[in-house]
CSV table of C-alpha atoms (C1' of nucleotides) in Angstrom, one decimal:
chain,number,residue,atom,x,y,z
G,1,ARG,CA,85.8,148.5,164.6
G,2,SER,CA,88.3,147.0,166.9
G,3,HIS,CA,89.5,144.4,164.4
G,4,PRO,CA,89.8,146.5,161.2
G,5,CYS,CA,92.1,144.2,159.3
G,6,PHE,CA,89.4,141.8,158.0
G,7,ALA,CA,86.3,142.3,156.0
G,8,PHE,CA,84.0,140.1,158.0
G,9,PRO,CA,80.3,140.4,157.5
G,10,ASP,CA,78.3,142.5,160.0
G,11,TRP,CA,77.6,139.5,162.2
G,12,ALA,CA,81.3,139.2,162.8
G,13,TYR,CA,81.3,142.3,164.8
G,14,LYS,CA,79.8,143.1,168.2
G,15,PRO,CA,79.0,146.3,169.9
G,16,GLU,CA,81.9,147.4,172.0
G,17,SER,CA,80.1,148.6,175.0
G,18,SER,CA,77.7,145.8,175.7
G,19,PRO,CA,78.2,143.5,178.7
G,20,GLY,CA,78.3,140.4,176.5
G,21,SER,CA,81.0,141.8,174.3
G,22,ARG,CA,83.9,141.6,176.7
G,23,GLN,CA,84.8,138.0,176.2
G,24,ILE,CA,85.4,135.8,173.1
G,25,GLN,CA,82.3,134.8,171.3
G,26,LEU,CA,81.5,131.2,170.9
G,27,TRP,CA,81.7,131.2,167.1
G,28,HIS,CA,85.1,132.8,167.3
G,29,PHE,CA,86.1,130.0,169.6
G,30,ILE,CA,84.7,127.4,167.3
G,31,LEU,CA,86.7,128.8,164.4
G,32,GLU,CA,89.7,128.8,166.6
G,33,LEU,CA,89.4,125.1,167.3
G,34,LEU,CA,88.7,124.4,163.7
G,35,GLN,CA,91.9,126.2,162.8
G,36,LYS,CA,94.1,123.9,164.8
G,37,GLU,CA,94.9,120.5,163.5
G,38,GLU,CA,95.4,119.0,167.0
G,39,TYR,CA,91.6,119.4,167.5
G,40,GLN,CA,90.6,117.6,164.4
G,41,GLY,CA,89.5,114.6,166.5
G,42,VAL,CA,87.3,117.0,168.5
G,43,ILE,CA,85.8,119.3,165.9
G,44,ALA,CA,86.6,119.5,162.2
G,45,TRP,CA,85.5,120.8,158.8
G,46,GLN,CA,83.5,118.2,157.1
G,47,GLY,CA,81.0,118.1,154.3
G,48,ASP,CA,80.0,121.2,152.5
G,49,TYR,CA,81.8,124.5,152.5
G,50,GLY,CA,81.6,126.0,156.0
G,51,GLU,CA,80.2,122.9,157.4
G,52,PHE,CA,81.7,121.3,160.5
G,53,VAL,CA,81.1,118.4,162.8
G,54,ILE,CA,81.5,118.3,166.5
G,55,LYS,CA,83.1,114.9,166.9
G,56,ASP,CA,83.4,115.1,170.7
G,57,PRO,CA,80.7,117.3,172.1
G,58,ASP,CA,81.7,116.8,175.7
G,59,GLU,CA,85.3,117.9,174.9
G,60,VAL,CA,84.3,120.9,173.0
G,61,ALA,CA,82.0,121.9,175.9
G,62,ARG,CA,84.8,121.3,178.3
G,63,LEU,CA,87.2,123.5,176.4
G,64,TRP,CA,84.6,126.2,176.0
G,65,GLY,CA,84.0,126.0,179.7
G,66,ILE,CA,87.7,126.4,180.4
G,67,ARG,CA,87.9,129.4,178.1
G,68,LYS,CA,84.9,131.1,179.7
G,69,CYS,CA,85.6,129.9,183.2
G,70,LYS,CA,82.4,128.0,183.3
G,71,PRO,CA,83.2,124.7,184.9
G,72,HIS,CA,79.7,123.4,184.5
G,73,MET,CA,79.5,124.0,180.7
G,74,ASN,CA,78.2,121.1,178.8
G,75,TYR,CA,77.0,120.4,175.2
G,76,ASP,CA,73.4,121.0,176.2
G,77,LYS,CA,74.2,124.6,177.1
G,78,LEU,CA,76.7,125.1,174.4
G,79,SER,CA,74.3,123.9,171.8
G,80,ARG,CA,71.7,126.3,173.1
G,81,ALA,CA,74.2,129.1,172.5
G,82,LEU,CA,74.8,127.8,169.0
G,83,ARG,CA,71.0,127.8,168.4
G,84,TYR,CA,70.9,131.5,169.2
G,85,TYR,CA,73.1,131.9,166.1
G,86,TYR,CA,70.3,130.7,163.8
G,87,ASN,CA,68.3,133.8,163.9
G,88,LYS,CA,71.4,135.9,163.6
G,89,ARG,CA,72.3,134.0,160.5
G,90,ILE,CA,75.7,133.1,161.8
G,91,LEU,CA,75.1,129.4,161.8
G,92,HIS,CA,72.4,126.9,160.8
G,93,LYS,CA,71.9,123.3,161.6
G,94,THR,CA,72.7,120.6,159.0
G,95,LYS,CA,69.6,118.6,159.4
G,96,GLY,CA,69.9,114.9,159.7
G,97,LYS,CA,73.6,115.1,160.5
G,98,ARG,CA,74.3,114.7,164.2
G,99,PHE,CA,76.4,117.4,165.8
G,100,THR,CA,76.8,119.1,162.4
G,101,TYR,CA,76.4,122.8,161.8
G,102,LYS,CA,77.3,125.2,159.0
G,103,PHE,CA,78.6,128.7,159.0
G,104,ASN,CA,76.7,131.1,156.8
G,105,PHE,CA,79.6,132.3,154.7
G,106,SER,CA,77.2,133.1,151.9
G,107,LYS,CA,76.5,136.6,153.3
G,108,VAL,CA,80.2,137.5,152.8
G,109,VAL,CA,81.3,139.9,150.1
G,110,LEU,CA,83.3,137.7,147.7
G,111,VAL,CA,86.7,138.9,146.8
G,112,ASN,CA,88.4,136.0,145.2
G,113,TYR,CA,92.0,135.8,145.9
G,114,PRO,CA,94.0,133.9,143.4
G,115,LEU,CA,97.2,134.0,145.4
G,116,LEU,CA,95.6,132.0,148.2
G,117,ASP,CA,94.9,128.9,146.4
G,118,MET,CA,93.8,127.2,149.6
G,119,ALA,CA,95.9,124.2,149.8
G,120,SER,CA,97.1,125.6,153.1
G,121,SER,CA,95.2,125.4,156.2
G,122,PRO,CA,91.8,123.8,156.2
G,123,PHE,CA,90.8,126.7,158.4
G,124,LEU,CA,91.6,129.2,155.7
G,125,SER,CA,89.4,127.8,153.1
G,126,PRO,CA,86.2,129.3,154.4
G,127,PHE,CA,87.9,132.6,154.6
G,128,LYS,CA,89.6,132.7,151.2
G,129,ASN,CA,87.1,135.3,150.1
G,130,PHE,CA,87.6,137.6,153.0
G,131,LYS,CA,89.5,140.7,152.1
G,132,CYS,CA,91.4,142.9,154.4
G,133,LEU,CA,89.8,146.4,154.6
G,134,GLN,CA,93.0,148.3,155.2
G,135,CYS,CA,96.0,146.3,153.9
G,136,GLU,CA,94.2,144.7,151.0
G,137,LYS,CA,95.5,141.3,152.0
G,138,VAL,CA,93.6,138.1,152.9
G,139,MET,CA,94.8,136.7,156.1
G,140,TRP,CA,94.0,135.6,159.6
G,141,ASN,CA,95.4,135.8,163.0
G,142,GLY,CA,97.6,138.7,161.9
G,143,GLY,CA,99.4,136.4,159.5
A,1,DC,C1',69.3,114.7,169.9
A,2,DG,C1',67.7,119.2,168.6
A,3,DC,C1',64.5,123.0,169.5
A,4,DG,C1',63.2,127.5,171.4
A,5,DG,C1',60.9,130.0,175.6
A,6,DA,C1',62.1,132.2,179.8
A,7,DA,C1',64.9,134.2,183.1
A,8,DA,C1',69.4,135.0,185.1
A,9,DA,C1',74.2,136.1,184.5
A,10,DT,C1',78.0,138.7,182.7
S,1,DA,C1',74.0,142.1,173.7
S,2,DT,C1',75.7,137.4,174.3
S,3,DT,C1',75.6,133.8,176.5
S,4,DT,C1',74.4,130.6,180.7
S,5,DT,C1',71.1,128.0,183.0
S,6,DC,C1',67.0,125.3,183.1
S,7,DC,C1',63.6,122.8,181.0
S,8,DG,C1',59.3,121.0,178.5
S,9,DC,C1',58.4,119.3,174.0
S,10,DG,C1',58.7,116.3,169.7
DNA sequence: CGCGGAAAAT
DNA sequence: ATTTTCCGCG
């Protein structure tokens, strides 16, 4: 694994030699935005554990387009990519709630870290149960 | 909007 | 393999 410091579920990893594996994955990007408070007007955790709302679909698509160098990206196409995550059990749709999806954090091996009592970043809360494989710490972004 | 098939692109 | 693109359907 190229990112050995975190115990993500299998779906967090991608084959290293496949053409589609060179660039950032959409769900990584989504988490990246969710991590940053400055984007809370654009996308934010809301509702159940792992659930998030895309408050500004056009803006999320624009940012994703910038990241992937796809100037014509839009929410229609971005959402199609999100729908491909359904079968892969990465995401599912929160029915009845517009622009609302939910990460399937349930497949994660629970570790329970008392030290991270999760008042910290809203981003961290869905990850409090992730345990580092090598350093035995729970963390993110090398922190 | 949200869905998923189909085909192309990377 | 993971989108990106396009699109008909409900």
